[in-house]
XYZ file of C-alpha atoms in Angstrom:
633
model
C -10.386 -17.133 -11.240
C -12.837 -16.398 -8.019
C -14.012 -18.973 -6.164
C -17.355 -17.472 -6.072
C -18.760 -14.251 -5.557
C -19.508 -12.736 -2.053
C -22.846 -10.264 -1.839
C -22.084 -7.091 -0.641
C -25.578 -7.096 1.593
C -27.180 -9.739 3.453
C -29.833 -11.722 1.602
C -32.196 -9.624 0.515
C -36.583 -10.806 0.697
C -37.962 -12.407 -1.710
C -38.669 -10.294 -4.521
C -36.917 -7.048 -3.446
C -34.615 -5.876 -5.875
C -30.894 -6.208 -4.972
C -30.582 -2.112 -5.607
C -32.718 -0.871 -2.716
C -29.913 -1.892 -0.790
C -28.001 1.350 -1.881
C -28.976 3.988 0.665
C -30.620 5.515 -2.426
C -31.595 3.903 -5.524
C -30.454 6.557 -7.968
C -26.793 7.659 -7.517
C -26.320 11.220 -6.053
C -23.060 12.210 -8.004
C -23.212 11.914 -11.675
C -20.606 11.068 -14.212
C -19.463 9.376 -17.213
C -20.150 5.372 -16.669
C -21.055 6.007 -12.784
C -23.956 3.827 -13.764
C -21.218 0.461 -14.487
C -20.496 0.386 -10.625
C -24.134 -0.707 -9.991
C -23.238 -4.064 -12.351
C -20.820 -5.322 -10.678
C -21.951 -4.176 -6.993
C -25.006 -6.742 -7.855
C -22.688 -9.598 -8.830
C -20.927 -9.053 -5.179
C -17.390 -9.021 -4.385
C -14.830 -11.588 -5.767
C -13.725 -14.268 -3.494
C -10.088 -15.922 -4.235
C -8.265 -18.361 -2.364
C -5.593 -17.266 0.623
C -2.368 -18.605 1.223
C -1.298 -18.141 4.397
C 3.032 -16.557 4.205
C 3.863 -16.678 7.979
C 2.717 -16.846 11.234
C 4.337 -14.627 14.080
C 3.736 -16.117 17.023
C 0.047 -17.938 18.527
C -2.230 -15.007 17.116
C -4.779 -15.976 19.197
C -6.466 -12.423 18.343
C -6.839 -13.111 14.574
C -4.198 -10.323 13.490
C -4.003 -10.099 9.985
C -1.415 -8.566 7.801
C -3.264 -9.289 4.098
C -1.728 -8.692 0.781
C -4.413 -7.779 -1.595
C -6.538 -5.098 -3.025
C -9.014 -3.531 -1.028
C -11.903 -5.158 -2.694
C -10.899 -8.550 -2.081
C -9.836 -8.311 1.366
C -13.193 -7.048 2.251
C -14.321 -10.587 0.604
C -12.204 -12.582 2.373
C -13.364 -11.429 5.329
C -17.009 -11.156 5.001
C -16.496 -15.294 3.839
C -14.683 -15.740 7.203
C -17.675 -13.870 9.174
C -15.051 -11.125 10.355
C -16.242 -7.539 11.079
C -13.715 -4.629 11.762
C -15.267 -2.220 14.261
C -13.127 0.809 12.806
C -11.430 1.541 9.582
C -9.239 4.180 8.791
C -8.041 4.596 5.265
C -5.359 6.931 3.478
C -5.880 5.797 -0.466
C -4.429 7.354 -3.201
C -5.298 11.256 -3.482
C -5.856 10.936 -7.436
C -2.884 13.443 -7.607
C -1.337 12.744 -10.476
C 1.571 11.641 -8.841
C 4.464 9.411 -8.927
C 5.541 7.892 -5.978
C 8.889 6.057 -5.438
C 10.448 4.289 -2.551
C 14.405 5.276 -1.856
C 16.548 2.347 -2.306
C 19.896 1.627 -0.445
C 22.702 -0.453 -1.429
C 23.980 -1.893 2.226
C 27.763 -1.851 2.558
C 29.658 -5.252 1.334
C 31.288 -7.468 3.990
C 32.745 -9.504 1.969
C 35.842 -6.155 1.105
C 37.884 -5.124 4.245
C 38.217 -1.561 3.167
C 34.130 -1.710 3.741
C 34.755 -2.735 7.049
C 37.517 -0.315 8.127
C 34.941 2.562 6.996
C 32.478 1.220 9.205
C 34.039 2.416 11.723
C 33.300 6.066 11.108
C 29.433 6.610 10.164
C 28.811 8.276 6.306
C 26.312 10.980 5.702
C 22.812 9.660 4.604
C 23.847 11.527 1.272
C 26.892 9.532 0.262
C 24.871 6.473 0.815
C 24.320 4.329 -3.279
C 20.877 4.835 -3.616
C 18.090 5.092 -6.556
C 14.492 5.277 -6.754
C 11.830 2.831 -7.350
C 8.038 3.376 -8.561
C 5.816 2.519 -5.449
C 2.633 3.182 -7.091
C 1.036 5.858 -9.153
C -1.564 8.072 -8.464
C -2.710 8.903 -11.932
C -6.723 8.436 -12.532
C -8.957 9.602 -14.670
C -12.020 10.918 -12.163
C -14.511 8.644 -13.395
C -12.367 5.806 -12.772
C -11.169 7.218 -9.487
C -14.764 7.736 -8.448
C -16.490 3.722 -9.311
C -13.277 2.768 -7.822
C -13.760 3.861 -4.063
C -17.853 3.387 -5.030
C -16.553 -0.203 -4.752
C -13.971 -0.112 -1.944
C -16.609 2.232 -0.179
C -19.349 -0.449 -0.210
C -17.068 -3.398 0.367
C -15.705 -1.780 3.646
C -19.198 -0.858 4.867
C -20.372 -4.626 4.182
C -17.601 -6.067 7.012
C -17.967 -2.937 9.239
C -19.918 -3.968 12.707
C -23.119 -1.698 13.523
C -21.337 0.161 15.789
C -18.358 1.037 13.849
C -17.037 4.035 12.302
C -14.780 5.007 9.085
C -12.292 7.577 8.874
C -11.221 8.363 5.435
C -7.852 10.560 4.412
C -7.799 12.666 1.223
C -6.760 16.338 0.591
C -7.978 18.718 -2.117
C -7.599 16.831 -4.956
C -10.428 14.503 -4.836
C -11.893 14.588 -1.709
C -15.332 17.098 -2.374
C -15.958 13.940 -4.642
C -15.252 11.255 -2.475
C -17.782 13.292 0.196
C -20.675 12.635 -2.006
C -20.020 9.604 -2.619
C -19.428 8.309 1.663
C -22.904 10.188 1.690
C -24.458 7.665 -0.546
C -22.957 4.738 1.002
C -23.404 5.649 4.993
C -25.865 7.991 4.514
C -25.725 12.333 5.033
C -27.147 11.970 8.824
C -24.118 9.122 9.557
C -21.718 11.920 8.398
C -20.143 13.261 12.112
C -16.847 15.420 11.170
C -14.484 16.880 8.667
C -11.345 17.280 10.410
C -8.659 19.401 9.127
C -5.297 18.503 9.912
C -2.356 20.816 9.943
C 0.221 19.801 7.751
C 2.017 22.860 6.480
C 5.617 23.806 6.222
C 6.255 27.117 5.154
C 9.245 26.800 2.499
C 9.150 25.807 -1.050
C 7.389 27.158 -4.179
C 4.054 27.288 -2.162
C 5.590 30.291 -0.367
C 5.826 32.894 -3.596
C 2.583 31.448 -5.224
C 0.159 34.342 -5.848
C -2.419 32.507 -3.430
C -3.248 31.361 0.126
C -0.620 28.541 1.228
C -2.087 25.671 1.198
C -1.231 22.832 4.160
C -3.728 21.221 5.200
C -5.324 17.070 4.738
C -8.850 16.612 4.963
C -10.037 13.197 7.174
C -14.073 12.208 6.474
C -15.407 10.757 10.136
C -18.501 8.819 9.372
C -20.143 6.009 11.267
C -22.148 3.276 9.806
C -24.813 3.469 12.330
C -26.264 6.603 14.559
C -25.154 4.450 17.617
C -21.592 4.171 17.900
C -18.319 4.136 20.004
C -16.811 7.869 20.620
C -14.810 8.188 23.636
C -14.232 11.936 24.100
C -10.298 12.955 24.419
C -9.259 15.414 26.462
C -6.595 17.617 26.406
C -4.253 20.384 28.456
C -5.442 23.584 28.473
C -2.556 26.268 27.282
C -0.327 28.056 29.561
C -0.666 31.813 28.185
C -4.468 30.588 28.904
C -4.070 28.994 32.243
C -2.359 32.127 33.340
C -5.271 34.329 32.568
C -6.340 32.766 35.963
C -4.722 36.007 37.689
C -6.816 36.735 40.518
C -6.622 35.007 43.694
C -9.301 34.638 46.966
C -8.972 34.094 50.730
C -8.231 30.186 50.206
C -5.249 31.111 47.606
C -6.922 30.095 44.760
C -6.582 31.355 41.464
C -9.294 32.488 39.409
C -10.868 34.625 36.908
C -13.986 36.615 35.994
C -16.124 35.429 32.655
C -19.285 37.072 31.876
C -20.254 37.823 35.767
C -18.866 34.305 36.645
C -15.826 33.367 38.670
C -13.836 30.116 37.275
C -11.376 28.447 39.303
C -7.939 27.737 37.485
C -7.939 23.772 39.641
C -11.484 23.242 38.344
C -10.346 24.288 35.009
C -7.349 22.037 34.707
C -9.122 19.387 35.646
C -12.045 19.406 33.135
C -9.435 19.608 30.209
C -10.194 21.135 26.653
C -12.011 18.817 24.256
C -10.092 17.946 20.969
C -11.741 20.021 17.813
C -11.837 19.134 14.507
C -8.816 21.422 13.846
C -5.894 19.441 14.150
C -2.837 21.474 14.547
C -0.526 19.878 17.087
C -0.178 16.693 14.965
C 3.185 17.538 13.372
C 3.232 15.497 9.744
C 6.847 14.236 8.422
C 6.594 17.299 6.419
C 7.139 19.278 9.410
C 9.906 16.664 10.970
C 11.375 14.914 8.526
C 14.240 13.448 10.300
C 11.731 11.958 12.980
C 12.944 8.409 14.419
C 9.686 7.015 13.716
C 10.379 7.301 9.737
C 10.316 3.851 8.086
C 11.252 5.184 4.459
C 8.164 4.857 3.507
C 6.557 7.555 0.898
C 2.814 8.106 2.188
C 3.732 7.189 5.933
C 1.172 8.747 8.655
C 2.745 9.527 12.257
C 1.985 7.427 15.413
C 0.791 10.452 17.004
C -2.557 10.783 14.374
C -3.624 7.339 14.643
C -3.218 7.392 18.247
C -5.925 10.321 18.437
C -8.191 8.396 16.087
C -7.884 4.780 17.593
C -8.198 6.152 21.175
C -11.432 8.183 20.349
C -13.471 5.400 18.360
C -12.690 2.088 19.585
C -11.781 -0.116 22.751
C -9.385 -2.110 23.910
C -9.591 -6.092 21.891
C -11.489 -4.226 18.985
C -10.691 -4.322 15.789
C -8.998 -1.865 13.462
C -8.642 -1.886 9.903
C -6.401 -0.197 7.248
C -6.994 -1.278 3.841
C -4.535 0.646 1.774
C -2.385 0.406 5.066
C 0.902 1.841 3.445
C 3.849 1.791 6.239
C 1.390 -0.534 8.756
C 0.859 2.599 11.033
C -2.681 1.583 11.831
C -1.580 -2.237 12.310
C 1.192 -0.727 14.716
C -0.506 1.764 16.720
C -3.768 -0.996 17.132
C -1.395 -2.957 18.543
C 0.269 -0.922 20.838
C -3.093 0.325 22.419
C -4.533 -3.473 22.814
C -6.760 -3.175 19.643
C -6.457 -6.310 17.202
C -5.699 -5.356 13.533
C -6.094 -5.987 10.006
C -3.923 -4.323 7.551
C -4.294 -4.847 3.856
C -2.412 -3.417 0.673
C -1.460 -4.869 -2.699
C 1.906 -3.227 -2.370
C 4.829 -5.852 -1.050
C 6.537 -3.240 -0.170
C 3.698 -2.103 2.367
C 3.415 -5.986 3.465
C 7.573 -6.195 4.033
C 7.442 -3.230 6.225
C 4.461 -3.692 7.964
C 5.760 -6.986 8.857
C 8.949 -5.672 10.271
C 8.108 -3.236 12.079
C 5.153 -5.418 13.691
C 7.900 -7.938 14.384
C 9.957 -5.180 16.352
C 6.908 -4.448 18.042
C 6.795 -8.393 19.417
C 3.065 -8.024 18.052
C 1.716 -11.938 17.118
C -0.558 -11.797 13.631
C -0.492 -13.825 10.020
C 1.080 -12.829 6.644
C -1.743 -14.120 4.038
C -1.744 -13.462 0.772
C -4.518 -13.182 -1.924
C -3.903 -15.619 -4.726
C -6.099 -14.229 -7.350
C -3.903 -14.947 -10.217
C -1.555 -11.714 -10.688
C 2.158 -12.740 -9.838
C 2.130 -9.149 -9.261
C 6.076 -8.082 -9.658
C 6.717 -5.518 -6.233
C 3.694 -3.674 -6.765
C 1.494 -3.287 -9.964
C 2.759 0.300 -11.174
C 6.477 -1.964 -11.593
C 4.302 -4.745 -13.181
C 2.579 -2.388 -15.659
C 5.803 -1.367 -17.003
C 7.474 -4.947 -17.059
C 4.872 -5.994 -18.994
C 5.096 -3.581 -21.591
C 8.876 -5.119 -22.083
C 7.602 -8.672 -22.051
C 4.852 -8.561 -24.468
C 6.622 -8.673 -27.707
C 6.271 -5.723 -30.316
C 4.096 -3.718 -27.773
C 4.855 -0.015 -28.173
C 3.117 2.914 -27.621
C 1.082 4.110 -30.240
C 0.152 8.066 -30.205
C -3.065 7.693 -32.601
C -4.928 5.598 -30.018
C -6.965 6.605 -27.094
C -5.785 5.764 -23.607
C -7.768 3.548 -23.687
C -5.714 1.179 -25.435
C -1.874 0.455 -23.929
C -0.336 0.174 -27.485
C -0.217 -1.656 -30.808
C 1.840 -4.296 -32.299
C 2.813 -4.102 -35.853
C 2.959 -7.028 -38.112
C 3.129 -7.981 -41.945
C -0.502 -10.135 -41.956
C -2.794 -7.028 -39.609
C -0.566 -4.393 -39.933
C -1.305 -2.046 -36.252
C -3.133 -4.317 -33.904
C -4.709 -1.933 -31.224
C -3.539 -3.961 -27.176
C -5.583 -3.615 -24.682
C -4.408 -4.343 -21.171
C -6.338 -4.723 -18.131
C -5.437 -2.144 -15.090
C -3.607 -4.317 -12.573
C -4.168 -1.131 -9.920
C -8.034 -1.101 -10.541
C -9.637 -4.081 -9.609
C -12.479 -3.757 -11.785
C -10.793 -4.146 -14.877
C -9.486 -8.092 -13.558
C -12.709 -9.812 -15.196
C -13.468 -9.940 -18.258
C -16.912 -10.272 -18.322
C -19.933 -9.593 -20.984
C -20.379 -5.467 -19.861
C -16.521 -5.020 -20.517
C -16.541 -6.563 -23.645
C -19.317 -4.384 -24.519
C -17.559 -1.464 -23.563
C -14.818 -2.598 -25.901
C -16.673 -3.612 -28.786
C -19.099 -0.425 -28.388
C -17.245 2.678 -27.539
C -13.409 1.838 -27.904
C -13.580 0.298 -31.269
C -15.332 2.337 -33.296
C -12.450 5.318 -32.454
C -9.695 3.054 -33.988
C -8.305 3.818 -37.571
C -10.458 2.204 -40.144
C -7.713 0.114 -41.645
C -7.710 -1.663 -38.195
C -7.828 -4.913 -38.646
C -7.143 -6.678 -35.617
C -7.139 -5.722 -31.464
C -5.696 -8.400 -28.968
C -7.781 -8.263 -25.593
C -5.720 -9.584 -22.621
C -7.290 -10.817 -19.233
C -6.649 -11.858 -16.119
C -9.861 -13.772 -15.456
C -12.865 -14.358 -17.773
C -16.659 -14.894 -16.863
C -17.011 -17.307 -19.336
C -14.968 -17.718 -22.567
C -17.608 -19.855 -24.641
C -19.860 -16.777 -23.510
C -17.694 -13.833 -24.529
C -16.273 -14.999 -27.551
C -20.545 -16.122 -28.702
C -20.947 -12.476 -27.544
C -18.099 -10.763 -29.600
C -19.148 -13.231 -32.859
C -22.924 -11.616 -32.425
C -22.152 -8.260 -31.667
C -18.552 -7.360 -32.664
C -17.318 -5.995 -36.028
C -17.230 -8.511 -38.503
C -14.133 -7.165 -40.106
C -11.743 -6.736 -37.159
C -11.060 -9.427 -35.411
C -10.788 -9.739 -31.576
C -8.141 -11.720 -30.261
C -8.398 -12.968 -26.656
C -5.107 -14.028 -24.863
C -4.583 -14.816 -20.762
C -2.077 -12.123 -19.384
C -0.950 -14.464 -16.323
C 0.962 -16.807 -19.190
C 2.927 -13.163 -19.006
C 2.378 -12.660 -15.272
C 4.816 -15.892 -15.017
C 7.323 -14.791 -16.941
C 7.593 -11.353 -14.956
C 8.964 -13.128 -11.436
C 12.479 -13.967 -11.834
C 14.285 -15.846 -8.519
C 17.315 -15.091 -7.222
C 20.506 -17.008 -6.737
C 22.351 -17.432 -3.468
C 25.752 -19.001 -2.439
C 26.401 -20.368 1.169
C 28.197 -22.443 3.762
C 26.601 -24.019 6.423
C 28.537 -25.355 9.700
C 28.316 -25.817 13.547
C 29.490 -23.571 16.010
C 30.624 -23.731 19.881
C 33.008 -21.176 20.243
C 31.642 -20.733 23.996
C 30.156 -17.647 23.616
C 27.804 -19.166 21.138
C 26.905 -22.793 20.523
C 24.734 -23.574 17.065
C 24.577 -22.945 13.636
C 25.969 -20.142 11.517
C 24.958 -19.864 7.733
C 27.488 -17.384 5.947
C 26.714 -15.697 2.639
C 29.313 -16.592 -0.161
C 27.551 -14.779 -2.677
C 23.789 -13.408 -4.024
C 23.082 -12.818 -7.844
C 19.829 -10.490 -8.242
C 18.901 -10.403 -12.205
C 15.944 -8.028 -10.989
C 18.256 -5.406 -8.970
C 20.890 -5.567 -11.500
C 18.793 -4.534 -14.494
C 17.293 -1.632 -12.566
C 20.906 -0.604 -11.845
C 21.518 -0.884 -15.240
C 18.745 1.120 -16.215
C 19.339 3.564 -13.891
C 23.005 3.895 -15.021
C 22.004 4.614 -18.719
C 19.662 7.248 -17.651
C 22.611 9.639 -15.564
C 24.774 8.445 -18.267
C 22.535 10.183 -20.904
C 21.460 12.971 -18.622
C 25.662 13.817 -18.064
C 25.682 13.609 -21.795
C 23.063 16.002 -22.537
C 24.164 18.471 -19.721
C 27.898 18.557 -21.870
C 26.143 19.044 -24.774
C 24.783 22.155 -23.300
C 28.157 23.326 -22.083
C 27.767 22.037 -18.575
C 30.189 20.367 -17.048
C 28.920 17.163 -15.207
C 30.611 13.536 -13.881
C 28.803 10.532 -14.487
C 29.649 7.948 -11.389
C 27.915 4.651 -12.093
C 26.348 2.660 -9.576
C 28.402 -1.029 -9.226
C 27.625 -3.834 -7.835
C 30.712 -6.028 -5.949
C 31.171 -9.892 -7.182
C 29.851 -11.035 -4.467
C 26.643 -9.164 -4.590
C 26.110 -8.932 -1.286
C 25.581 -5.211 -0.615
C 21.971 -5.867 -2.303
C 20.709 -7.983 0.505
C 18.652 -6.365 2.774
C 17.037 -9.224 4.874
C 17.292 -13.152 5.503
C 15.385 -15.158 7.816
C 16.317 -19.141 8.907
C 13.742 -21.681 9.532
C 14.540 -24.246 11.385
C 10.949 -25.725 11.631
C 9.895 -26.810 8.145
C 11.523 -28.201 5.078
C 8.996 -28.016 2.262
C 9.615 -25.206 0.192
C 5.970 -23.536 0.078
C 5.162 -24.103 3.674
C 4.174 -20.984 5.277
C 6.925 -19.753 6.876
C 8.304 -20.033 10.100
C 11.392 -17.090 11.210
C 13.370 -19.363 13.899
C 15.934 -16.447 13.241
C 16.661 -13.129 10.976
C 18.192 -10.505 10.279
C 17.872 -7.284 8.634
C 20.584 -5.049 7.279
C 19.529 -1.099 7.453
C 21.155 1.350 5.215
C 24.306 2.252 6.850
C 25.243 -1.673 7.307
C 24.213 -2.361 11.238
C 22.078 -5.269 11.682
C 19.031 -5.493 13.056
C 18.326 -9.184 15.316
C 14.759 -10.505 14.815
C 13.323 -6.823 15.685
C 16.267 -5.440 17.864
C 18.617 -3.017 16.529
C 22.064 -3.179 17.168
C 25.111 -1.278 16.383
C 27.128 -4.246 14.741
C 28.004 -4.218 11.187
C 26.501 -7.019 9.289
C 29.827 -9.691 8.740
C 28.359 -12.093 6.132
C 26.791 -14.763 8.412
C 23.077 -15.300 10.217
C 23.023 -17.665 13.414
C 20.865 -19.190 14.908
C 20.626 -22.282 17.342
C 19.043 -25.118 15.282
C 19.474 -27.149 12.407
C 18.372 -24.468 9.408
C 16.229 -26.023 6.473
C 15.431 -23.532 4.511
C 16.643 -19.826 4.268
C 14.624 -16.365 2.474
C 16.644 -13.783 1.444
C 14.930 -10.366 0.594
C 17.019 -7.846 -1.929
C 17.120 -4.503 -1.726
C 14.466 -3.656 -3.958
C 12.039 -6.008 -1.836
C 11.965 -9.641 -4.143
C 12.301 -12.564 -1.537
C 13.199 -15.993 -2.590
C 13.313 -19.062 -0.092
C 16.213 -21.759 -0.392
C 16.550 -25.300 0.654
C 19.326 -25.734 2.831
C-alpha cells in the first residue's frame, strides 16, 4: 500500500481549485475516459517505500539506478526534494508489438569436450538460445493516452525551471502524445520536432506501394521559456568546403555568394549548426553488429544521447531516463560529468544498466520500489504466470477485454476475473472510481446468467469503503468477490538452488579465496526450456504433417546446470541476507563463455570458480534469464 500520496503541484492558495494547476482547465485532446486522469492527478502521485539493492562505490553525486514505474519514481523523488534538470524518454511506441530479449545458454565447464571447443570461437548462430517476452507494447489509445497524461505530469512536477524534456516516439502514437506535452508544458514551451534518420533500405518496406518509411520522431520541450541550450557545432562538408575555389593575393581560398566574398578559414571556423534533421546518427538498424550493442531490444546509440546531453545540460547536472531501457542515458550522463537517474520496471533494464555502469567505474545506488508487486522479470512475464497460477482461469471468448477470463465452477457456474494491469500503473489501486467503472460499464455487458465476478487488487483505498460502496450500488444478484493478487504475487518468485566449495588459496600467483560452482538448479529457466521445447516439437510436427521435412533438436540442460549462469558476485562485507549488497568481487559470463572481471573483459573461459581476496559471506548468482538469488556462505 502507499505510504501517502505526493501532490503533483506545490500547495496550491487557499481556495483555488487543485485543477487550475493544469496549464488549461479543460483537456485539449478528447477521448473515451480522458476525463478519469483528472481523478487521480488530484489525489497526487503514490509514494511507496525504497529499498536500497547496492551501492557502487561513495556516490557522493546521488546517482540513482531505480527500479520502478515511471509514476512512482517521479514520487520518490519529489519526497526526497530531487529535481532532474533534463529528461529524455523513449516509452513504449503503442505498436502493437512484442518485444523479447535473446537468451544464451553459456558453455558448461564442468564437460572437457566444452573446454577443448573453446579453443576455436563458434558462430553467434550455433550459440543455444531462445527468446523471452521483455514487455509488450499493446494499448488500447485511450489507455495509452491517460497513461503518459500521468507520466507527463509526474516528470514535469520534479523537472527544475530551467530544464527541458525530450520525448522519443515514431508514427504510431506520437501526433497524440504532441497534444498532450502541449497541455502539460504548454504550446509556446514547445522548441523542436527533430527527425531522426533511421532507415535501412531492405526488407518488405522496400516493395510496399508507398514512401519508405525510416524515420523516429523526438518532442524537445522545455518547462520554462528560460532554459539551458548550448548550441553544437559541426564540420562543414568537403564537396562544400571545396566550393571555396577561388583564391586572392594572400593564398586564400574563397568564394562569391550573392555579391559577397567568404573566406573558406572563416568558414571552417564558424562550423554548421546542428538542424533538426538528424541524419548522421546511424541507429542499430543501420549497424547492427556495432560493439556498443548490449542485447538489448529498444537500445538507443551513444552517439544520440551524446548530441542531446551536450546541447541541454552542464557538466554535475542531472539527467533522467525514466523508461531507461539499456541505461544509455545513465551511461552517456556519466561519461560527460552529468549525474543520472535511470528508472524502469523492467529487471532486465536494471541488470544491464547496472553492468554496464559498473564497466564504466561510474559510482550510483540500485534502489528498488517496494510497492507490493513481486513482479517476476518484468510484468508482461508476470501477466502470463499469473494466468497459470490462478486456478481454473482461462480465457473466455464471450467477455470483453476487459475482463482476463472466467473460472468455471458447479455453485456460479462462469465467474467473469478481472485482473489489474501490472504494466499500467493506474490500474494498482483499487479505489471507489474503479469500482465504479466495474460495477457501471463492465458489468452490465456480462451474460445475464452471471452470477458471480472475482475482482483482484494489488492495493485498496479502503476495503470497509469499497465493499459499503459495491453493497449500495452493485447488482444485487451477482456477487462481487474481492481477493489480494500479491497472496499470488508470492507464489510467482521461485529461488534457485546452488552447490559449492569454498577453500583458501596461495598458489603464489594468487593468495585468497576461491568459491567453485558444483552445481545450479533453475526451476524458472528449466520450465521455459521446457516450454520452449514443446513448441519446436509441435511446430516440426505440423511442418511433417504438411510434407515438410524438418529435425526437432531440443534444447538440454547438463547435470550440473551450470551453462545457465550468467553472473555471480561475492561479498565479503556483510552477512545478513537482505542487506543491500556489497560486490567485493564478480563475474559475468558473456555468451560465447569468456568472463568478464568486475567490468573488464577478458578472453578467459569461465572454469567453474569466482575469487576473490577475502573471507566471502554471502554469494548472488544471476541465471540466464535474469532471476538472482543471494546465498549464505
Amino acid at each position: 500500500m502507499a505510504i501517502k500520496y505526493i501532490p503533483y503541484f506545490p500547495n496550491t492558495l487557499e481556495g483555488q481549485a487543485v485543477l487550475d494547476n493544469f496549464v488549461r482547465t479543460k483537456r485539449i485532446l478528447r477521448y473515451r475516459d480522458n476525463d478519469r486522469v483528472e481523478e487521480r492527478i488530484q489525489q497526487g502521485m503514490p509514494l511507496y517505500e525504497t529499498e536500497l539493492q547496492e551501492r557502487i562505490g561513495g556516490n557522493q553525486d546521488g546517482n540513482l539506478v531505480l527500479r520502478g514505474e515511471c509514476l512512482s519514481a517521479c514520487a520518490y523523488l519529489k519526497d526526497k526534494g530531487i529535481t532532474v534538470d533534463l529528461v529524455y524518454i523513449d516509452p513504449p511506441f503503442a505498436s502493437g508489438a512484442d518485444y523479447a530479449k535473446k537468451v544464451y545458454l553459456r558453455r558448461n565447464p564442468k564437460v572437457a569436450e566444452a573446454i577443448r571447443q573453446a579453443e576455436s570461437e563458434l558462430d553467434i548462430e550455433e550459440l543455444r538460445s531462445f527468446e523471452e517476452k521483455m514487455y509488450g507494447d499493446i494499448w488500447n489509445k485511450e489507455s495509452y493516452l491517460n497513461w503518459m497524461y500521468e507520466n507527463l505530469m509526474a516528470i514535469k512536477s520534479i523537472m527544475s525551471d530551467t530544464a527541458s524534456i525530450y520525448v522519443h516516439l515514431d508514427w504510431h502514437i506520437g501526433h497524440y502524445v504532441k497534444i498532450l506535452l502541449d497541455e502539460v508544458f504548454g504550446e509556446d514551451n514547445f522548441q523542436r520536432e527533430i527527425i531522426w534518420d533511421i532507415q535501412v533500405l531492405s526488407g518488405f518496406k522496400t516493395i510496399a506501394p508507398n514512401w519508405v518509411r525510416g524515420h523516429d520522431t523526438i518532442f524537445y520541450y522545455s518547462k520554462n521559456e528560460e532554459r539551458i541550450f548550448n548550441k553544437l557545432i559541426q564540420p562543414h562538408k568537403k564537396e562544400y568546403l571545396d566550393s571555396f575555389n577561388k583564391q586572392d593575393e594572400n593564398g586564400r581560398w574563397y568564394m562569391v555568394a550573392h555579391g559577397t566574398k567568404r573566406y573558406r578559414d572563416e568558414v571552417e571556423k564558424k562550423g554548421k549548426p546542428f538542424g533538426d534533421v538528424w541524419n548522421d546518427v546511424m541507429s542499430f538498424q543501420q549497424q547492427p553488429t556495432s560493439d556498443e550493442k548490449v542485447d538489448y531490444a529498444t537500445q538507443k546509440p551513444e552517439t544520440l544521447l551524446e548530441r542531446i546531453i551536450n546541447a541541454s545540460s552542464n557538466k554535475g547536472m542531472v539527467v533522467a531516463d525514466f523508461f531507461g531501457g539499456s541505461g544509455v542515458t545513465a551511461a552517456v550522463a556519466n561519461r560527460l560529468g552529468r549525474k543520472f537517474i535511470h528508472a524502469d520496471i523492467n529487471i532486465n533494464s536494471i541488470q544491464t544498466t547496472r553492468d554496464r555502469l559498473l564497466a564504466a567505474k561510474a559510482k550510483f545506488d540500485v534502489m528498488e520500489i517496494k510497492d507490493g508487486v513481486s513482479l517476476y522479470r518484468n510484468p508482461v512475464q508476470t501477466m502470463e504466470r499469473l494466468k497459470k497460477l490462478i486456478p481454473g482461469l482461462r480465457n473466455e471468448d464471450a467477455l470483453d477485454k476487459f475482463w482476463e477470463g472466467s473460472i468455471v465452477d458447479t455453485k456460479y457456474g462462469m465467474t467473469p476475473v478481472y485482473l489489474p494491469n501490472l504494466m499500467d500503473g493506474s490500474t494498482r489501486v483499487l479505489d471507489k472510481p474503479l469500482m465504479n467503472r466495474i460495477i457501471r460499464e463492465a458489468m452490465p455487458d456480462l451474460p445475464d446468467n452471471t452470477k458471480r465476478v472475482i475482482v483482484y487488487y494489488i492495493d485498496i483505498d479502503n476495503r470497509e469503503e469499497i465493499e459499503r460502496f459495491i453493497k449500495e450500488q452493485g447488482n444485487p444478484l451477482v456477487m462481487i468477490e474481492l481477493r489480494d493478487l500479491k497472496l499470488v504475487l508470492d507464489n510467482v518468485v521461485v529461488e534457485d538452488s546452488a552447490e559449492w566449495e569454498v577453500s583458501e588459496e596461495s598458489d603464489g600467483l594468487f593468495n585468497g579465496w576461491k568459491v567453485e560452482i558444483k552445481q545450479f538448479q533453475s526451476d524458472r529457466v528449466r520450465q521455459k526450456i521446457d516450454e520452449i521445447n514443446q513448441k519446436n516439437q509441435l511446430q516440426v510436427l505440423q511442418q511433417k504433417a504438411k510434407g515438410k521435412e524438418k529435425t526437432f533438436t531440443p534444447i538440454l540442460i547438463s547435470d550440473e546446470g551450470l551453462e545457465t549462469i550468467e553472473w555471480i558476485s561475492l561479498d565479503c562485507t556483510t552477512v545478513e541476507k537482505d542487506a543491500p549488497w556489497h560486490s567485493d568481487s564478480e563475474i559475468k559470463i558473456d555468451k560465447v563463455g569468456y568472463v568478464i572481471k568486475n567490468g573488464t573483459k577478458t578472453t578467459e573461459y569461465w572454469d567453474a570458480c569466482i575469487r576473490c581476496d577475502r573471507k566471502p559471506l554471502r554469494m548472488k548468482i544471476r541465471n540466464i534469464c535474469g532471476d538472482e538469488t543471494v546465498f549464505i556462505i
